[in-house]
Amino acid sequence: MSQAARPTLATVAAIEDAAELFRQAKRIVVLTGAGISSPSGIPDFRSEGSGLWSRTEPMEVASLLTFRISPERFFNWFRPLAGQICNAKPNAAHTALAELESAGLKMTVVTQNIDGLHQKAGSVQVVEMHGSLRTLSCTQCFKQVEAEPYLGSYIEDGKIPQCLSCNGILKPDVILFGEQLPHSAWLDAQRAAHQCDLMMVAGSSLEVLPVAGLPMQALDRGAHLIVINNTPTYVNVRADVVLMDDVASMIPEITKRVLYG
Ligand SMILES: [Zn+2]
């Protein structure tokens, strides 16, 4: 729904229904994926046509195995994405979610994204399932450091970040293919999914397990479900509200109605 295209009556009705579910909910989980960051200019590196696929196969180069065997290959591939992440700004969807939380709604954002845009927008309760680019960890002495001082020379000059204590290579604390999800984040996400009475999926096509299973866990415990995504997801048939639309338009519309009637 852009400024030019008027929303259909069905879309307006679905937005109203979604807002009503938010008003009634006591605990909310918003599950976000790459689709919520693409309006901020961050490509979904898992999806074909993102540009990152045409050069190389992400599942191979963004894997723990490649990182171990040939870290420079990983760092070369990751460099443009790291640059986009560092320069990206939250969009209207991130901002609206942060507004809902600061207005007092009990809400947890569970995200598959590594860009930190929810926190940049002001969200506090955020569970990052695939890690983040805020910290790096030494592959030799396991020391964890803030990423910020290292990212400039990596993004600009391609300098691979190295540990000041032991010279080991510093790995971004993002979860690569073939790497376990962070256990505590997974436990937090499951707890939130089990306790919520409303889950909203926003900008995720729910194709990456085990996160994709969280809506079923919430539904099985009686939670309501809203799905906002450009493409169908496997849980659409069980959702109370489905908006096959742009999250950066829909979430602010819902938020406006929740907060201002
Ligand atoms: Zn070290």
Tab-separated table of C-alpha atoms in Angstrom, residues 133-253:
chain	number	residue	atom	x	y	z
A	133	LEU	CA	26.954	-7.503	14.238
A	134	ARG	CA	27.402	-5.506	17.439
A	135	THR	CA	30.075	-7.824	18.834
A	136	LEU	CA	32.889	-9.997	17.527
A	137	SER	CA	34.430	-13.040	19.199
A	138	CYS	CA	38.020	-14.227	18.918
A	139	THR	CA	38.246	-17.635	17.275
A	140	GLN	CA	41.340	-18.443	19.351
A	141	CYS	CA	40.989	-16.997	22.863
A	142	PHE	CA	37.159	-16.539	22.691
A	143	LYS	CA	37.356	-12.970	23.978
A	144	GLN	CA	34.283	-10.974	22.953
A	145	VAL	CA	34.731	-7.354	21.858
A	146	GLU	CA	32.538	-4.511	20.642
A	147	ALA	CA	32.509	-4.603	16.840
A	148	GLU	CA	32.316	-0.864	16.285
A	149	PRO	CA	36.072	-0.019	16.449
A	150	TYR	CA	36.869	-2.764	13.920
A	151	LEU	CA	34.095	-2.310	11.390
A	152	GLY	CA	35.306	0.903	9.753
A	153	SER	CA	38.627	-0.452	8.495
A	154	TYR	CA	37.018	-3.777	7.589
A	155	ILE	CA	34.242	-2.192	5.525
A	156	GLU	CA	36.448	0.497	3.945
A	157	ASP	CA	39.717	-1.379	3.407
A	158	GLY	CA	38.754	-5.027	3.764
A	159	LYS	CA	40.983	-5.439	6.800
A	160	ILE	CA	40.030	-8.681	8.555
A	161	PRO	CA	39.409	-7.914	12.248
A	162	GLN	CA	42.030	-9.456	14.515
A	163	CYS	CA	42.179	-9.907	18.276
A	164	LEU	CA	44.414	-7.382	20.037
A	165	SER	CA	45.319	-9.945	22.709
A	166	CYS	CA	46.275	-12.970	20.624
A	167	ASN	CA	46.071	-11.939	16.931
A	168	GLY	CA	43.346	-14.520	16.319
A	169	ILE	CA	40.657	-13.770	13.756
A	170	LEU	CA	37.569	-12.072	15.184
A	171	LYS	CA	34.320	-13.635	13.998
A	172	PRO	CA	31.179	-11.499	13.902
A	173	ASP	CA	28.689	-12.868	16.439
A	174	VAL	CA	26.191	-13.692	13.722
A	175	ILE	CA	24.967	-17.232	13.303
A	176	LEU	CA	26.369	-18.775	10.143
A	177	PHE	CA	24.899	-21.700	8.251
A	178	GLY	CA	25.879	-24.883	10.024
A	179	GLU	CA	26.157	-23.095	13.347
A	180	GLN	CA	23.941	-23.724	16.392
A	181	LEU	CA	21.444	-21.050	17.379
A	182	PRO	CA	22.395	-19.287	20.610
A	183	HIS	CA	20.831	-21.424	23.324
A	184	SER	CA	19.689	-18.593	25.599
A	185	ALA	CA	18.053	-16.721	22.703
A	186	TRP	CA	16.198	-19.872	21.694
A	187	LEU	CA	14.964	-20.422	25.253
A	188	ASP	CA	13.845	-16.774	25.479
A	189	ALA	CA	12.011	-17.027	22.153
A	190	GLN	CA	10.259	-20.232	23.136
A	191	ARG	CA	9.234	-18.840	26.510
A	192	ALA	CA	7.834	-15.721	24.856
A	193	ALA	CA	5.977	-17.819	22.253
A	194	HIS	CA	4.471	-20.029	24.950
A	195	GLN	CA	3.346	-17.132	27.133
A	196	CYS	CA	1.927	-14.818	24.485
A	197	ASP	CA	-1.735	-14.534	23.610
A	198	LEU	CA	-0.971	-12.762	20.322
A	199	MET	CA	1.775	-13.429	17.826
A	200	MET	CA	2.377	-11.315	14.767
A	201	VAL	CA	4.651	-12.581	12.012
A	202	ALA	CA	6.078	-9.603	10.099
A	203	GLY	CA	8.277	-9.875	7.041
A	204	SER	CA	9.190	-13.519	7.409
A	205	SER	CA	8.198	-16.247	5.025
A	206	LEU	CA	8.838	-18.728	7.877
A	207	GLU	CA	11.229	-20.900	5.954
A	208	VAL	CA	14.100	-21.095	8.423
A	209	LEU	CA	13.765	-23.621	11.207
A	210	PRO	CA	13.504	-23.760	14.162
A	211	VAL	CA	12.234	-20.155	14.367
A	212	ALA	CA	9.579	-20.953	11.753
A	213	GLY	CA	7.991	-23.351	14.251
A	214	LEU	CA	7.296	-20.670	16.874
A	215	PRO	CA	3.879	-19.591	15.490
A	216	MET	CA	2.633	-23.192	15.735
A	217	GLN	CA	3.797	-23.353	19.343
A	218	ALA	CA	1.876	-20.158	20.104
A	219	LEU	CA	-1.237	-21.309	18.213
A	220	ASP	CA	-1.242	-24.655	20.026
A	221	ARG	CA	-1.464	-22.736	23.301
A	222	GLY	CA	-4.413	-20.690	22.105
A	223	ALA	CA	-2.710	-17.512	20.937
A	224	HIS	CA	-4.126	-15.396	18.124
A	225	LEU	CA	-2.030	-14.973	15.005
A	226	ILE	CA	-1.509	-12.113	12.548
A	227	VAL	CA	0.668	-12.616	9.466
A	228	ILE	CA	1.995	-9.690	7.421
A	229	ASN	CA	4.191	-10.825	4.583
A	230	ASN	CA	4.421	-10.254	0.850
A	231	THR	CA	4.333	-13.961	0.107
A	232	PRO	CA	2.225	-16.750	1.646
A	233	THR	CA	3.484	-18.605	4.722
A	234	TYR	CA	2.578	-22.085	5.897
A	235	VAL	CA	0.588	-20.713	8.865
A	236	ASN	CA	-1.660	-18.363	6.855
A	237	VAL	CA	-4.478	-20.925	6.955
A	238	ARG	CA	-4.478	-20.779	10.751
A	239	ALA	CA	-4.064	-17.020	11.132
A	240	ASP	CA	-6.810	-14.707	12.430
A	241	VAL	CA	-5.598	-11.927	10.143
A	242	VAL	CA	-3.468	-12.187	7.004
A	243	LEU	CA	-2.107	-9.117	5.233
A	244	MET	CA	-0.175	-9.993	2.092
A	245	ASP	CA	1.295	-6.560	1.978
A	246	ASP	CA	4.233	-4.323	2.810
A	247	VAL	CA	5.155	-4.325	6.516
A	248	ALA	CA	6.412	-0.727	6.378
A	249	SER	CA	2.886	0.394	5.461
A	250	MET	CA	0.795	-2.077	7.433
A	251	ILE	CA	2.485	-1.985	10.857
A	252	PRO	CA	2.240	1.822	11.141
A	253	GLU	CA	-1.448	1.626	10.103
